[in-house]
PDB file of C-alpha atoms in Angstrom:
ATOM      1  CA  UNK A1413     165.249  61.364  91.707  1.00 51.00           C
ATOM      2  CA  UNK A1414     166.457  62.967  88.498  1.00 65.00           C
ATOM      3  CA  UNK A1415     169.876  63.389  90.049  1.00 82.00           C
ATOM      4  CA  UNK A1416     170.430  59.636  89.724  1.00 84.00           C
ATOM      5  CA  UNK A1417     169.202  59.593  86.116  1.00 82.00           C
ATOM      6  CA  UNK A1418     171.571  62.436  85.283  1.00 83.00           C
ATOM      7  CA  UNK A1419     174.501  60.194  86.250  1.00 87.00           C
ATOM      8  CA  UNK A1420     173.494  57.564  83.665  1.00 86.00           C
ATOM      9  CA  UNK A1421     174.091  57.689  79.939  1.00 86.00           C
ATOM     10  CA  UNK A1422     170.685  57.645  78.268  1.00 84.00           C
ATOM     11  CA  UNK A1423     170.026  56.570  74.687  1.00 86.00           C
ATOM     12  CA  UNK A1424     167.129  56.815  72.240  1.00 86.00           C
ATOM     13  CA  UNK A1425     167.980  53.478  70.604  1.00 86.00           C
ATOM     14  CA  UNK A1426     165.167  50.911  70.622  1.00 84.00           C
ATOM     15  CA  UNK A1427     165.619  47.148  70.671  1.00 83.00           C
ATOM     16  CA  UNK A1428     165.734  45.620  67.230  1.00 82.00           C
ATOM     17  CA  UNK A1429     163.282  42.812  66.605  1.00 77.00           C
ATOM     18  CA  UNK A1430     164.826  39.920  64.748  1.00 78.00           C
ATOM     19  CA  UNK A1431     162.885  38.534  61.829  1.00 79.00           C
ATOM     20  CA  UNK A1432     162.334  34.843  62.407  1.00 80.00           C
ATOM     21  CA  UNK A1433     162.585  32.752  59.285  1.00 84.00           C
ATOM     22  CA  UNK A1434     159.650  30.342  59.649  1.00 89.00           C
ATOM     23  CA  UNK A1435     161.048  28.040  56.991  1.00 90.00           C
ATOM     24  CA  UNK A1436     164.281  27.630  58.938  1.00 92.00           C
ATOM     25  CA  UNK A1437     162.369  26.913  62.165  1.00 92.00           C
ATOM     26  CA  UNK A1438     160.235  24.293  60.411  1.00 93.00           C
ATOM     27  CA  UNK A1439     163.314  22.704  58.864  1.00 94.00           C
ATOM     28  CA  UNK A1440     164.989  22.494  62.297  1.00 94.00           C
ATOM     29  CA  UNK A1441     161.869  20.921  63.795  1.00 94.00           C
ATOM     30  CA  UNK A1442     161.819  18.286  61.060  1.00 95.00           C
ATOM     31  CA  UNK A1443     165.540  17.607  61.512  1.00 96.00           C
ATOM     32  CA  UNK A1444     165.044  16.980  65.243  1.00 94.00           C
ATOM     33  CA  UNK A1445     162.189  14.584  64.538  1.00 95.00           C
ATOM     34  CA  UNK A1446     164.225  12.766  61.875  1.00 96.00           C
ATOM     35  CA  UNK A1447     167.161  12.384  64.270  1.00 95.00           C
ATOM     36  CA  UNK A1448     164.806  10.833  66.805  1.00 95.00           C
ATOM     37  CA  UNK A1449     163.401   8.476  64.162  1.00 95.00           C
ATOM     38  CA  UNK A1450     166.990   7.504  63.325  1.00 95.00           C
ATOM     39  CA  UNK A1451     167.601   6.649  66.980  1.00 95.00           C
ATOM     40  CA  UNK A1452     164.436   4.535  67.042  1.00 94.00           C
ATOM     41  CA  UNK A1453     165.520   2.711  63.873  1.00 95.00           C
ATOM     42  CA  UNK A1454     169.047   2.072  65.229  1.00 95.00           C
ATOM     43  CA  UNK A1455     167.611   0.611  68.416  1.00 94.00           C
ATOM     44  CA  UNK A1456     165.223  -1.595  66.413  1.00 92.00           C
ATOM     45  CA  UNK A1457     168.019  -2.923  64.178  1.00 91.00           C
ATOM     46  CA  UNK A1458     170.178  -3.639  67.250  1.00 92.00           C
ATOM     47  CA  UNK A1459     167.243  -5.371  68.969  1.00 91.00           C
ATOM     48  CA  UNK A1460     167.067  -2.809  71.763  1.00 92.00           C
ATOM     49  CA  UNK A1461     164.143  -0.772  73.032  1.00 90.00           C
ATOM     50  CA  UNK A1462     164.273   2.992  72.509  1.00 91.00           C
ATOM     51  CA  UNK A1463     162.730   5.157  75.203  1.00 89.00           C
ATOM     52  CA  UNK A1464     162.511   8.894  74.609  1.00 89.00           C
ATOM     53  CA  UNK A1465     162.204  11.114  77.651  1.00 89.00           C
ATOM     54  CA  UNK A1466     161.036  14.640  78.279  1.00 90.00           C
ATOM     55  CA  UNK A1467     161.330  16.888  81.302  1.00 92.00           C
ATOM     56  CA  UNK A1468     158.098  17.646  83.162  1.00 91.00           C
ATOM     57  CA  UNK A1469     157.671  20.117  85.994  1.00 92.00           C
ATOM     58  CA  UNK A1470     156.065  18.568  89.066  1.00 90.00           C
ATOM     59  CA  UNK A1471     155.625  19.555  92.692  1.00 91.00           C
ATOM     60  CA  UNK A1472     157.342  17.392  95.273  1.00 88.00           C
ATOM     61  CA  UNK A1473     156.015  16.558  98.759  1.00 87.00           C
ATOM     62  CA  UNK A1474     157.140  19.959 100.090  1.00 88.00           C
ATOM     63  CA  UNK A1475     155.430  21.873  97.269  1.00 89.00           C
ATOM     64  CA  UNK A1476     158.657  22.753  95.455  1.00 91.00           C
ATOM     65  CA  UNK A1477     158.726  22.587  91.679  1.00 92.00           C
ATOM     66  CA  UNK A1478     161.131  19.910  90.456  1.00 92.00           C
ATOM     67  CA  UNK A1479     161.815  18.671  86.946  1.00 93.00           C
ATOM     68  CA  UNK A1480     161.351  14.946  86.394  1.00 91.00           C
ATOM     69  CA  UNK A1481     162.134  12.888  83.295  1.00 92.00           C
ATOM     70  CA  UNK A1482     159.117  11.025  81.951  1.00 93.00           C
ATOM     71  CA  UNK A1483     158.925   8.747  78.936  1.00 92.00           C
ATOM     72  CA  UNK A1484     157.208  10.204  75.901  1.00 89.00           C
ATOM     73  CA  UNK A1485     155.345   8.278  73.259  1.00 88.00           C
ATOM     74  CA  UNK A1486     156.713   8.566  69.751  1.00 89.00           C
ATOM     75  CA  UNK A1487     155.130   7.015  66.708  1.00 92.00           C
ATOM     76  CA  UNK A1488     157.453   5.354  64.247  1.00 92.00           C
ATOM     77  CA  UNK A1489     157.503   6.859  60.789  1.00 94.00           C
ATOM     78  CA  UNK A1490     158.622   3.552  59.262  1.00 94.00           C
ATOM     79  CA  UNK A1491     156.522   0.438  58.873  1.00 93.00           C
ATOM     80  CA  UNK A1492     156.210  -2.801  56.959  1.00 91.00           C
ATOM     81  CA  UNK A1493     153.133  -4.118  55.194  1.00 85.00           C
ATOM     82  CA  UNK A1494     154.241  -7.633  54.428  1.00 77.00           C
ATOM     83  CA  UNK A1495     157.321  -8.164  56.582  1.00 75.00           C
ATOM     84  CA  UNK A1496     159.636  -7.942  53.585  1.00 79.00           C
ATOM     85  CA  UNK A1497     159.472  -4.382  52.287  1.00 88.00           C
ATOM     86  CA  UNK A1498     159.665  -1.376  54.567  1.00 93.00           C
ATOM     87  CA  UNK A1499     158.328   2.131  54.064  1.00 95.00           C
ATOM     88  CA  UNK A1500     159.250   5.495  55.562  1.00 95.00           C
ATOM     89  CA  UNK A1501     156.864   8.427  55.799  1.00 95.00           C
ATOM     90  CA  UNK A1502     158.264  11.871  56.472  1.00 95.00           C
ATOM     91  CA  UNK A1503     155.753  13.529  58.780  1.00 94.00           C
ATOM     92  CA  UNK A1504     155.164  17.162  59.613  1.00 91.00           C
ATOM     93  CA  UNK A1505     152.201  18.571  61.552  1.00 84.00           C
ATOM     94  CA  UNK A1506     151.106  14.963  62.115  1.00 85.00           C
ATOM     95  CA  UNK A1507     150.626  14.432  58.378  1.00 89.00           C
ATOM     96  CA  UNK A1508     152.754  12.535  55.873  1.00 91.00           C
ATOM     97  CA  UNK A1509     154.519  14.941  53.526  1.00 92.00           C
ATOM     98  CA  UNK A1510     153.809  14.546  49.843  1.00 91.00           C
ATOM     99  CA  UNK A1511     157.308  13.916  48.488  1.00 91.00           C
ATOM    100  CA  UNK A1512     156.160  13.725  44.868  1.00 89.00           C
ATOM    101  CA  UNK A1513     152.753  13.931  43.199  1.00 90.00           C
ATOM    102  CA  UNK A1514     150.609  11.435  45.146  1.00 89.00           C
ATOM    103  CA  UNK A1515     153.606   9.775  46.844  1.00 92.00           C
ATOM    104  CA  UNK A1516     153.971  10.029  50.614  1.00 92.00           C
ATOM    105  CA  UNK A1517     156.277   7.111  51.459  1.00 94.00           C
ATOM    106  CA  UNK A1518     159.798   5.989  50.621  1.00 94.00           C
ATOM    107  CA  UNK A1519     160.163   2.286  49.822  1.00 94.00           C
ATOM    108  CA  UNK A1520     163.057   0.572  51.601  1.00 93.00           C
ATOM    109  CA  UNK A1521     164.212  -2.921  50.687  1.00 90.00           C
ATOM    110  CA  UNK A1522     165.138  -4.157  54.176  1.00 89.00           C
ATOM    111  CA  UNK A1523     165.027  -3.206  57.829  1.00 89.00           C
ATOM    112  CA  UNK A1524     168.802  -2.699  57.865  1.00 91.00           C
ATOM    113  CA  UNK A1525     168.576   0.150  55.339  1.00 93.00           C
ATOM    114  CA  UNK A1526     166.107   2.294  57.310  1.00 94.00           C
ATOM    115  CA  UNK A1527     168.841   4.190  59.183  1.00 94.00           C
ATOM    116  CA  UNK A1528     170.719   4.977  55.962  1.00 95.00           C
ATOM    117  CA  UNK A1529     167.518   6.173  54.315  1.00 95.00           C
ATOM    118  CA  UNK A1530     166.754   8.475  57.242  1.00 96.00           C
ATOM    119  CA  UNK A1531     170.281   9.893  56.982  1.00 96.00           C
ATOM    120  CA  UNK A1532     169.696  10.625  53.275  1.00 96.00           C
ATOM    121  CA  UNK A1533     166.422  12.366  54.106  1.00 95.00           C
ATOM    122  CA  UNK A1534     168.257  14.472  56.709  1.00 95.00           C
ATOM    123  CA  UNK A1535     170.701  15.526  53.976  1.00 95.00           C
ATOM    124  CA  UNK A1536     167.740  16.429  51.740  1.00 94.00           C
ATOM    125  CA  UNK A1537     166.207  18.564  54.498  1.00 94.00           C
ATOM    126  CA  UNK A1538     169.527  20.338  55.069  1.00 94.00           C
ATOM    127  CA  UNK A1539     169.727  20.869  51.294  1.00 94.00           C
ATOM    128  CA  UNK A1540     166.285  22.558  51.476  1.00 92.00           C
ATOM    129  CA  UNK A1541     164.690  19.959  49.182  1.00 93.00           C
ATOM    130  CA  UNK A1542     161.614  19.485  51.397  1.00 92.00           C
ATOM    131  CA  UNK A1543     160.821  23.149  52.072  1.00 91.00           C
ATOM    132  CA  UNK A1544     157.984  23.202  49.528  1.00 91.00           C
ATOM    133  CA  UNK A1545     156.410  20.015  50.919  1.00 91.00           C
ATOM    134  CA  UNK A1546     156.627  21.396  54.477  1.00 92.00           C
ATOM    135  CA  UNK A1547     155.032  24.698  53.466  1.00 90.00           C
ATOM    136  CA  UNK A1548     152.201  22.823  51.689  1.00 88.00           C
ATOM    137  CA  UNK A1549     151.548  20.766  54.839  1.00 87.00           C
ATOM    138  CA  UNK A1550     151.491  23.898  56.988  1.00 87.00           C
ATOM    139  CA  UNK A1551     149.176  25.752  54.619  1.00 84.00           C
ATOM    140  CA  UNK A1552     146.811  22.737  54.547  1.00 80.00           C
ATOM    141  CA  UNK A1553     146.814  22.647  58.342  1.00 77.00           C
ATOM    142  CA  UNK A1554     146.119  26.374  58.547  1.00 77.00           C
ATOM    143  CA  UNK A1555     143.313  26.110  55.980  1.00 76.00           C
ATOM    144  CA  UNK A1556     141.684  23.345  58.030  1.00 70.00           C
ATOM    145  CA  UNK A1557     141.783  25.512  61.157  1.00 70.00           C
ATOM    146  CA  UNK A1558     139.672  28.234  59.527  1.00 63.00           C
TER     147      UNK A1558
END
């Protein structure tokens, strides 16, 4: 048995564990959600219905595992209170982020400007402007779990 191992080149090097930057992961998660909200807003402005799908593993009649697309429910982050003005909440961990002291929504003048506002928020996330608000939301969530 050792004869086979003697033919191989052995090494004492261990696998390096990469440090995962949690802030970067959270930022990416928010960017994906914002892109989806942008798609919902574009469909709404165009008068179309947006249907998001996800892949779900299911067993078919023969017992084989197959992946099937199923619609997933997504809540809109934008809303109107009086039909005239629109508001956009940036949500993380199912909570609206506090963008400034006591302010959790962005006021938008019309439905047509929602997509542009979401694009600006995406730029702000890429520019790391919301990192502090995201970390506050995560720390609040973690404090509530204890």
